[in-house]
Coordinates of C-alpha atoms in Angstrom, one line a residue:
X165 CA -60.6 3.5 -36.5
X166 CA -63.2 0.9 -36.1
X167 CA -63.5 -0.9 -32.8
X168 CA -65.9 -3.5 -34.2
X169 CA -64.2 -6.9 -34.6
X170 CA -66.1 -10.1 -35.2
X171 CA -66.5 -12.2 -32.1
X172 CA -64.1 -14.7 -33.6
X173 CA -61.5 -12.1 -34.4
X174 CA -61.9 -10.6 -30.9
X175 CA -61.3 -14.0 -29.3
X176 CA -58.2 -14.6 -31.4
X177 CA -56.7 -11.2 -30.7
X178 CA -57.3 -11.5 -27.0
X179 CA -55.8 -15.0 -26.9
X180 CA -52.6 -13.7 -28.5
X181 CA -52.2 -10.5 -26.4
X182 CA -49.8 -12.0 -23.8
X183 CA -47.6 -13.6 -26.5
X184 CA -47.6 -10.5 -28.7
X185 CA -47.3 -7.8 -26.0
X186 CA -45.5 -9.6 -23.2
X187 CA -48.2 -8.5 -20.8
X188 CA -51.2 -10.2 -19.4
X189 CA -54.7 -8.7 -19.8
X190 CA -55.0 -7.6 -16.1
X191 CA -51.8 -5.5 -16.6
X192 CA -53.4 -3.9 -19.7
X193 CA -56.6 -3.3 -17.8
X194 CA -54.6 -1.6 -15.0
X195 CA -52.9 0.6 -17.6
X196 CA -56.3 1.6 -19.0
X197 CA -57.7 2.3 -15.5
X198 CA -54.6 4.4 -14.6
X199 CA -54.5 6.2 -17.9
X200 CA -56.3 9.3 -19.0
X201 CA -60.1 9.4 -18.4
X202 CA -61.3 9.2 -22.0
X203 CA -65.0 8.7 -22.4
X204 CA -65.0 6.9 -25.7
X205 CA -63.5 3.5 -26.4
X206 CA -61.9 4.7 -29.6
X207 CA -60.0 7.4 -27.7
X208 CA -58.8 4.8 -25.1
X209 CA -57.7 2.5 -27.9
X210 CA -55.8 5.3 -29.7
X211 CA -54.1 6.3 -26.5
X212 CA -53.2 2.7 -25.7
X213 CA -51.7 2.2 -29.1
X214 CA -49.7 5.4 -29.1
X215 CA -48.6 5.2 -25.5
X216 CA -47.6 1.6 -25.5
X217 CA -46.6 1.0 -29.1
X218 CA -49.4 -1.5 -29.9
X219 CA -51.1 -1.9 -33.2
X220 CA -54.6 -0.4 -33.3
X221 CA -56.1 -3.8 -33.7
X222 CA -54.7 -5.1 -30.4
X223 CA -55.3 -1.9 -28.6
X224 CA -59.0 -1.9 -29.7
X225 CA -59.3 -5.6 -28.7
X226 CA -57.9 -4.9 -25.2
X227 CA -60.1 -1.9 -24.7
X228 CA -63.2 -3.8 -25.7
X229 CA -62.3 -6.7 -23.4
X230 CA -61.7 -4.2 -20.6
X231 CA -65.2 -2.8 -21.2
X232 CA -66.7 -6.2 -21.0
X233 CA -64.9 -6.9 -17.7
X234 CA -65.9 -3.5 -16.3
X235 CA -69.5 -4.1 -17.2
X236 CA -69.5 -7.5 -15.6
X237 CA -68.0 -6.1 -12.4
X238 CA -70.7 -3.4 -12.3
X239 CA -73.5 -5.9 -12.9
X240 CA -74.4 -4.7 -16.4
X241 CA -75.3 -7.2 -19.0

């Protein structure tokens, strides 16, 4: 499963997450933080899709957005 979306596709998927899933991004970020400690993004996306019934495209987009927010919080560029 590829986690590489174009920037345009990533933006579109993230904008639709609340409408499609019924949950806001911070709720998904908390689910990832409280979930299993996978090292790889693709493992987290697979878990998120399987555990919460998401398509892999949305799961991957949420995981990538979570990584961006995590890096910003930690001061990484």
